[in-house]
Coordinates of N, CA and C in Angstrom, one line a residue:
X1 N 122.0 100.0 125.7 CA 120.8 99.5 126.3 C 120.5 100.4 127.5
X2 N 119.4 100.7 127.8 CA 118.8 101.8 128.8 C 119.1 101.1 130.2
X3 N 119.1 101.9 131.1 CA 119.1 101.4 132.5 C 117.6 100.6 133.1
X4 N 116.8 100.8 132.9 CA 115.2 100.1 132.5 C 115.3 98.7 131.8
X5 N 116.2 98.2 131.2 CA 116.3 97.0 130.7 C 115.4 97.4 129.0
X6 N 115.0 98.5 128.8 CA 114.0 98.6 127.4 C 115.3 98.9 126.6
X7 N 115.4 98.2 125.4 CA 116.4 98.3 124.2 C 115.9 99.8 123.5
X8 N 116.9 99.6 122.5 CA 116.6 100.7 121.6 C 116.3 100.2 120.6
X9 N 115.3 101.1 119.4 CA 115.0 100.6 118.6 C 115.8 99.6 117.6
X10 N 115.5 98.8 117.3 CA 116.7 97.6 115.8 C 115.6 97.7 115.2
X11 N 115.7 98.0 114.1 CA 115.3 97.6 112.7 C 115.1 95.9 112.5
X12 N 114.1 95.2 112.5 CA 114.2 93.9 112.0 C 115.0 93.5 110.6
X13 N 115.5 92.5 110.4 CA 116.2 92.3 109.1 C 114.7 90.5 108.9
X14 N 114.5 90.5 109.3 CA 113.0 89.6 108.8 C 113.2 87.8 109.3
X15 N 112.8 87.1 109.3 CA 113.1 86.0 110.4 C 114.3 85.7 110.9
X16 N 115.4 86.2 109.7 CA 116.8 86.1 110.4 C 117.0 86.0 111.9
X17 N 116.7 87.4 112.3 CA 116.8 87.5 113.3 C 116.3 86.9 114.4
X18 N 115.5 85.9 114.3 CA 114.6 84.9 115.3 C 115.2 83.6 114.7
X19 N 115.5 83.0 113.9 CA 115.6 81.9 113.6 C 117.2 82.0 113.0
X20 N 117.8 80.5 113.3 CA 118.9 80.4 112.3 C 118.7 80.5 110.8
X21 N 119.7 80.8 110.0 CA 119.4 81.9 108.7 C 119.7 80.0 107.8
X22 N 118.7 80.0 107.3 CA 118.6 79.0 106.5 C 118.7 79.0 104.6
X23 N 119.3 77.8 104.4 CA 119.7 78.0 103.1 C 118.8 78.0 101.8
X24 N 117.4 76.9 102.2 CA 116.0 76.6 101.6 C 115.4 76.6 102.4
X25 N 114.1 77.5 101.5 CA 112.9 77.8 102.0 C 112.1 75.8 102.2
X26 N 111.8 76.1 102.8 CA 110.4 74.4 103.1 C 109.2 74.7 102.5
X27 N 109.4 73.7 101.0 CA 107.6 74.3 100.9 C 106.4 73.1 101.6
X28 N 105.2 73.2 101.5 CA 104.3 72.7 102.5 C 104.6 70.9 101.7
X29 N 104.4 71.1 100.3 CA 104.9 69.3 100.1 C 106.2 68.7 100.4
X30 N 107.3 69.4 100.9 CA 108.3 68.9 101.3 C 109.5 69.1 100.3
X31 N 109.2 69.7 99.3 CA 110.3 70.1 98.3 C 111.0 71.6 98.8
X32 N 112.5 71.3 98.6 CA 112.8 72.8 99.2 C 113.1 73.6 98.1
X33 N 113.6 75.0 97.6 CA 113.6 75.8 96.7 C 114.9 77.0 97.7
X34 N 115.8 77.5 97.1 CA 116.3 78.8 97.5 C 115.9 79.5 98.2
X35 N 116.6 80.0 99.8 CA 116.1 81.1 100.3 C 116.5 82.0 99.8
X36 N 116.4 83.6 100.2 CA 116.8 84.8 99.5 C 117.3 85.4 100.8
X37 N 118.7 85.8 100.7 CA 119.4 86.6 101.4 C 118.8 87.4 102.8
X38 N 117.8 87.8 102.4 CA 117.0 88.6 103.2 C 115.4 88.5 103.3
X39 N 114.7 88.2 104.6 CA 113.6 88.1 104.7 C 112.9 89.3 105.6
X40 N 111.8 89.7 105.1 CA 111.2 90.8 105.7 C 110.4 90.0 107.1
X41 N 110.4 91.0 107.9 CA 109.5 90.8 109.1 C 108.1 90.8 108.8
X42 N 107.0 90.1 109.2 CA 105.5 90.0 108.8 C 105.0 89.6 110.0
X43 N 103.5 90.2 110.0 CA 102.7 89.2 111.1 C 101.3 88.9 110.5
X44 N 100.7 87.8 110.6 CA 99.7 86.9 109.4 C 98.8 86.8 110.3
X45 N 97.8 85.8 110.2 CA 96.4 85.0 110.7 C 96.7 83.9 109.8
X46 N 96.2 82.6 110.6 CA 96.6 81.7 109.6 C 95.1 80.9 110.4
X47 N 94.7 79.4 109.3 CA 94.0 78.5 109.7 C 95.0 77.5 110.7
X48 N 94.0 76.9 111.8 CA 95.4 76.1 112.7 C 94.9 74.4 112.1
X49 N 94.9 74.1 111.1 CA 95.1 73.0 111.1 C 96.1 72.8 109.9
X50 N 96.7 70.9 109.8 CA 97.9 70.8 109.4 C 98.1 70.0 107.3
X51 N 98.7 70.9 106.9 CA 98.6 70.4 105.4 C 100.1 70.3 104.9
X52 N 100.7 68.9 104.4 CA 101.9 69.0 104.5 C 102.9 69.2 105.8
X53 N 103.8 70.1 105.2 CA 104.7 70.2 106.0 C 104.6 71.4 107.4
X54 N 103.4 72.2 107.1 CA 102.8 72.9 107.7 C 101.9 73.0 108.6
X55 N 102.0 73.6 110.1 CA 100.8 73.7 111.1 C 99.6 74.9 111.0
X56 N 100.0 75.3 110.4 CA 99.0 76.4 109.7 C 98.7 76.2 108.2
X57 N 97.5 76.6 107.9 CA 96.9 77.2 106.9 C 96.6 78.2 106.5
X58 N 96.1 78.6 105.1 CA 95.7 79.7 104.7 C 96.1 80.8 105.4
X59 N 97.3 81.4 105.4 CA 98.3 82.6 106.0 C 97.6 84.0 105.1
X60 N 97.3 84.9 106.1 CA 97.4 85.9 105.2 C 98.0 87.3 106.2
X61 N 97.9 88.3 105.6 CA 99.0 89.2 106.8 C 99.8 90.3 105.6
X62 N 100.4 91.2 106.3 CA 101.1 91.9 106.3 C 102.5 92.0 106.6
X63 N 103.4 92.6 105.6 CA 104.9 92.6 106.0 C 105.2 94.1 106.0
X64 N 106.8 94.4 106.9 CA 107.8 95.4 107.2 C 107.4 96.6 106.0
X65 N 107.1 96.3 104.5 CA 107.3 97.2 103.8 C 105.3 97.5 103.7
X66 N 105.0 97.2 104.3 CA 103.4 97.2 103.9 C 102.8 96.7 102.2
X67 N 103.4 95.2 102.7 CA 103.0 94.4 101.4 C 101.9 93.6 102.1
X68 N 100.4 93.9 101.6 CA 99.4 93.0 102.4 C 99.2 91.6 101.6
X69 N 98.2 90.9 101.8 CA 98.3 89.3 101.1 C 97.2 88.6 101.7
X70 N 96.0 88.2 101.2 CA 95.1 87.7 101.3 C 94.7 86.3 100.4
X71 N 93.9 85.1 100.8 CA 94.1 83.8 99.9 C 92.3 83.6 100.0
X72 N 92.2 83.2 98.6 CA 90.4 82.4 98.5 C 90.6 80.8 97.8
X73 N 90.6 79.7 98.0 CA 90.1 78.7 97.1 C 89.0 78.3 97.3
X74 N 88.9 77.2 95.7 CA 87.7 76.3 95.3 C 88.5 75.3 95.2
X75 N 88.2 74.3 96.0 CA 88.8 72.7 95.4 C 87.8 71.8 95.1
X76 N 88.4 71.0 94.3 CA 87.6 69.7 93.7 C 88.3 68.5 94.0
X77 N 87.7 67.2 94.9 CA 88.6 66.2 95.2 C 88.5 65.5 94.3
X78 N 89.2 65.7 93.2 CA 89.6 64.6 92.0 C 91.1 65.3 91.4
X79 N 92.0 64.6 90.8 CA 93.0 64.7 90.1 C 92.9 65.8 89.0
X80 N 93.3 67.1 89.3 CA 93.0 68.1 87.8 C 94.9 68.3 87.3
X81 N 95.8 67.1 87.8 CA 96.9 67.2 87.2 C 97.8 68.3 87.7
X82 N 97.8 69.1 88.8 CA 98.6 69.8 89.3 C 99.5 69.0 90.1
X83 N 100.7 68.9 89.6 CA 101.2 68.2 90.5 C 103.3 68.8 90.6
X84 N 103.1 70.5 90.5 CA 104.2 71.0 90.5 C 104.5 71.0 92.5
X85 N 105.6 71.7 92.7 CA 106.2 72.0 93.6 C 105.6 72.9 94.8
X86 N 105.0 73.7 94.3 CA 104.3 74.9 94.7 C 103.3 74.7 95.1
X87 N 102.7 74.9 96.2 CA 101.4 74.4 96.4 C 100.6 76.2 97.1
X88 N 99.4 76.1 97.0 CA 98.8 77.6 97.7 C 98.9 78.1 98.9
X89 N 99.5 77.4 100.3 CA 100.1 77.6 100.9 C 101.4 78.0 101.4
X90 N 101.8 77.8 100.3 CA 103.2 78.3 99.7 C 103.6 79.5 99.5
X91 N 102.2 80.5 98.8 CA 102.5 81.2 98.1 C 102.4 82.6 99.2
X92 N 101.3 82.5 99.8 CA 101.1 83.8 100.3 C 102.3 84.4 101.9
X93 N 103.2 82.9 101.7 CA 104.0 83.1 103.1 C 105.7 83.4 102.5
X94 N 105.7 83.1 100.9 CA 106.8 83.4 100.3 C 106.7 85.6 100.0
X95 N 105.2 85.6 99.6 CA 105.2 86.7 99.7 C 105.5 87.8 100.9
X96 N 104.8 87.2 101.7 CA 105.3 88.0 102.9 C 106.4 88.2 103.6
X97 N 107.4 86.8 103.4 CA 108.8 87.5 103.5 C 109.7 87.7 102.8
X98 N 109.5 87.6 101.4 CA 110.0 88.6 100.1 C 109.4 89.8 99.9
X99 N 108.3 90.1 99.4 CA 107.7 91.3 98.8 C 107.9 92.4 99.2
X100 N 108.7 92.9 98.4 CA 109.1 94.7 98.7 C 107.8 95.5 98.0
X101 N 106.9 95.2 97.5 CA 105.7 96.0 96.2 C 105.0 94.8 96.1
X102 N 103.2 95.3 96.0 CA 102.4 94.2 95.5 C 102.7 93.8 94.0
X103 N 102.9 94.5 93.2 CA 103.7 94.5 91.7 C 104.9 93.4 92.0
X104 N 105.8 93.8 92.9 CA 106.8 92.7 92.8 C 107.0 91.3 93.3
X105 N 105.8 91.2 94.2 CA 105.1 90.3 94.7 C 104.6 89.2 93.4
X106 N 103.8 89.6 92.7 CA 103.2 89.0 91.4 C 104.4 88.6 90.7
X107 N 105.5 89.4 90.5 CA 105.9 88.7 89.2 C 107.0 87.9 90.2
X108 N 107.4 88.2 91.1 CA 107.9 86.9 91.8 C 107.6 85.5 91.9
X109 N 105.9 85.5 91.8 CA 105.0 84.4 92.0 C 105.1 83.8 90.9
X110 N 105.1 84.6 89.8 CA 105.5 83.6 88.4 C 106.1 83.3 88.2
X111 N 107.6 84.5 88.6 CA 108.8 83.4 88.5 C 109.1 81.6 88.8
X112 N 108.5 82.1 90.1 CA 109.0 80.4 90.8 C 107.7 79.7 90.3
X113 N 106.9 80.2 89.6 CA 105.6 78.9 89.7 C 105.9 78.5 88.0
X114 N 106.7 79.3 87.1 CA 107.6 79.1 86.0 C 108.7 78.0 86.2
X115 N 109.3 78.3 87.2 CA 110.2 77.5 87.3 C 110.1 75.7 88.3
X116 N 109.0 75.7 89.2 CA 108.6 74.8 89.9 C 107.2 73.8 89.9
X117 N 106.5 74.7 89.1 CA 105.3 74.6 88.8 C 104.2 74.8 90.2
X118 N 103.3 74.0 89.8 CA 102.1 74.7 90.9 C 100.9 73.8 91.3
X119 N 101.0 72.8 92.2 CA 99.1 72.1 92.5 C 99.0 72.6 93.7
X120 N 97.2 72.8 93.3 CA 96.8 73.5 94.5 C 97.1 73.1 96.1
X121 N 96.9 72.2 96.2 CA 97.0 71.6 97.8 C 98.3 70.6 98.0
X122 N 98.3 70.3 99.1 CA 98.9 68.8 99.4 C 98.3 67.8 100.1
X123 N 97.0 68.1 100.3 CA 95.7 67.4 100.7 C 95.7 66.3 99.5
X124 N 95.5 64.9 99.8 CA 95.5 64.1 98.7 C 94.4 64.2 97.9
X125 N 94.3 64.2 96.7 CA 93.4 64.6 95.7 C 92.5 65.7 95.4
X126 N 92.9 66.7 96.6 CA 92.3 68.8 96.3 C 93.2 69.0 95.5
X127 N 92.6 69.4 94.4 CA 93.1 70.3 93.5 C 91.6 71.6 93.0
X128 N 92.1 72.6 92.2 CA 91.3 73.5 92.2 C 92.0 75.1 91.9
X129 N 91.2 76.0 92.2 CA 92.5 77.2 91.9 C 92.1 78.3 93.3
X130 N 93.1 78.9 93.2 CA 93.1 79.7 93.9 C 93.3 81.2 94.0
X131 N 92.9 82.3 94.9 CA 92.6 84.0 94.0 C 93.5 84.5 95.3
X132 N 94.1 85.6 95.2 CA 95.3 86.1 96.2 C 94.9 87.8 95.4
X133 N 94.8 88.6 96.9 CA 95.1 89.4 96.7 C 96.1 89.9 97.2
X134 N 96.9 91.3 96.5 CA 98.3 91.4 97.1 C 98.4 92.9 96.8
X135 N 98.5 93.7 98.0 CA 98.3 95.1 97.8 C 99.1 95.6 98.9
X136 N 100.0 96.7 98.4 CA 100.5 98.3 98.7 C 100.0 99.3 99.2
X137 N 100.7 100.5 99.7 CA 100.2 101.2 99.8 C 99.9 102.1 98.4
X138 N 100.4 101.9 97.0 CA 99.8 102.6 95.9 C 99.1 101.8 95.5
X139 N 98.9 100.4 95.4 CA 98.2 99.2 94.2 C 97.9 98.2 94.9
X140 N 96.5 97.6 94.3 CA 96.6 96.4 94.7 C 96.2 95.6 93.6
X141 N 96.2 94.4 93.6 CA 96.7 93.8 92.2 C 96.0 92.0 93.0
X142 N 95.2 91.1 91.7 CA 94.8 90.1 92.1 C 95.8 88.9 90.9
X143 N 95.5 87.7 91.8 CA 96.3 86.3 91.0 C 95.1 85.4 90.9
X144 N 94.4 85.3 89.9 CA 93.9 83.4 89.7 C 95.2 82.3 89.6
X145 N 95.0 81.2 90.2 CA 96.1 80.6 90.2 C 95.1 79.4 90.1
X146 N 95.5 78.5 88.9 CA 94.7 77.1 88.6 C 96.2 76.2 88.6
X147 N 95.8 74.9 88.9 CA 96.7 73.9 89.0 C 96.7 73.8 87.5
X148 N 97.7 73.0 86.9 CA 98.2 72.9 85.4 C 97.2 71.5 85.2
X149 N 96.8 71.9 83.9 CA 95.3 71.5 83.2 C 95.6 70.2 83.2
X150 N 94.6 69.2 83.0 CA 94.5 68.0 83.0 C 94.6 67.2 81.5
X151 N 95.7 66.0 81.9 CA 95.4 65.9 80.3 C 94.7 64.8 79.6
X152 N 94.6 65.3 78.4 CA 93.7 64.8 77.3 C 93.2 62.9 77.9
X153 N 92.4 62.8 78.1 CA 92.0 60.9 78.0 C 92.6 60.2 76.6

């Protein structure tokens, strides 16, 4: 450490470093899922009002490796049957402190929305889909994301 009290550069290792290192991620409906070893550093814009488990909305922003991440919805206040784990607020803040590549970003997203499923909100009865862009510095790459279809009467 300098005589000036200014540090020397550290490398962030990604919220670790500010927060105790936690075992599950918090998604906004209150279901938790696996964290990953390692979270990248990011800084967002978000909406300030509260959905679920969250004081923010609609996050979008930039991470450590220059993975960017932008969110659009349409909602419909009626029941379109999404009613997985995952909700769209979810998605673009898992990105930003995972995503090493907009490419690896995406198929991450399907992993866990394969494995957890996916409705759009946690606002009682918004459902609807949602469009994410997610781009690198080589690619950028888009997601439609629809809550799981409604069924048959």
């Amino acid at each position: 450490q300098a005589e000036d009290g200014i540090r020397d550069l550290v490398r962030s290792r990604g919220l670790g470093d500010v927060y105790k290192r936690q075992e599950t991620f918090l998604l906004v409906k209150g279901g938790q899922i696996p964290q990953v070893p390692r979270t990248r550093a990011h800084v967002y814009t978000a909406g300030g009002y509260s959905t679920g488990t969250r004081s923010e909305s609609w996050i979008e922003g930039v991470n450590e490796r220059q993975v960017a991440v932008s969110m659009q919805g349409v909602y419909a206040f009626r029941d379109l049957g999404g009613h997985g784990l995952l909700e769209a607020d979810d998605l673009p803040r898992l990105v930003l402190e995972r995503a090493d590549t907009a490419r690896g970003a995406l198929g991450m997203i399907g992993d866990l929305l394969a494995r957890h499923g996916f409705g759009t909100s946690s606002i009682p009865g918004a459902e609807g889909t949602v469009s994410m862009a997610v781009a690198d510095p080589h690619e950028g790459l888009s997601l439609i994301n629809i809550s799981e279809p409604p069924r048959p009467y």
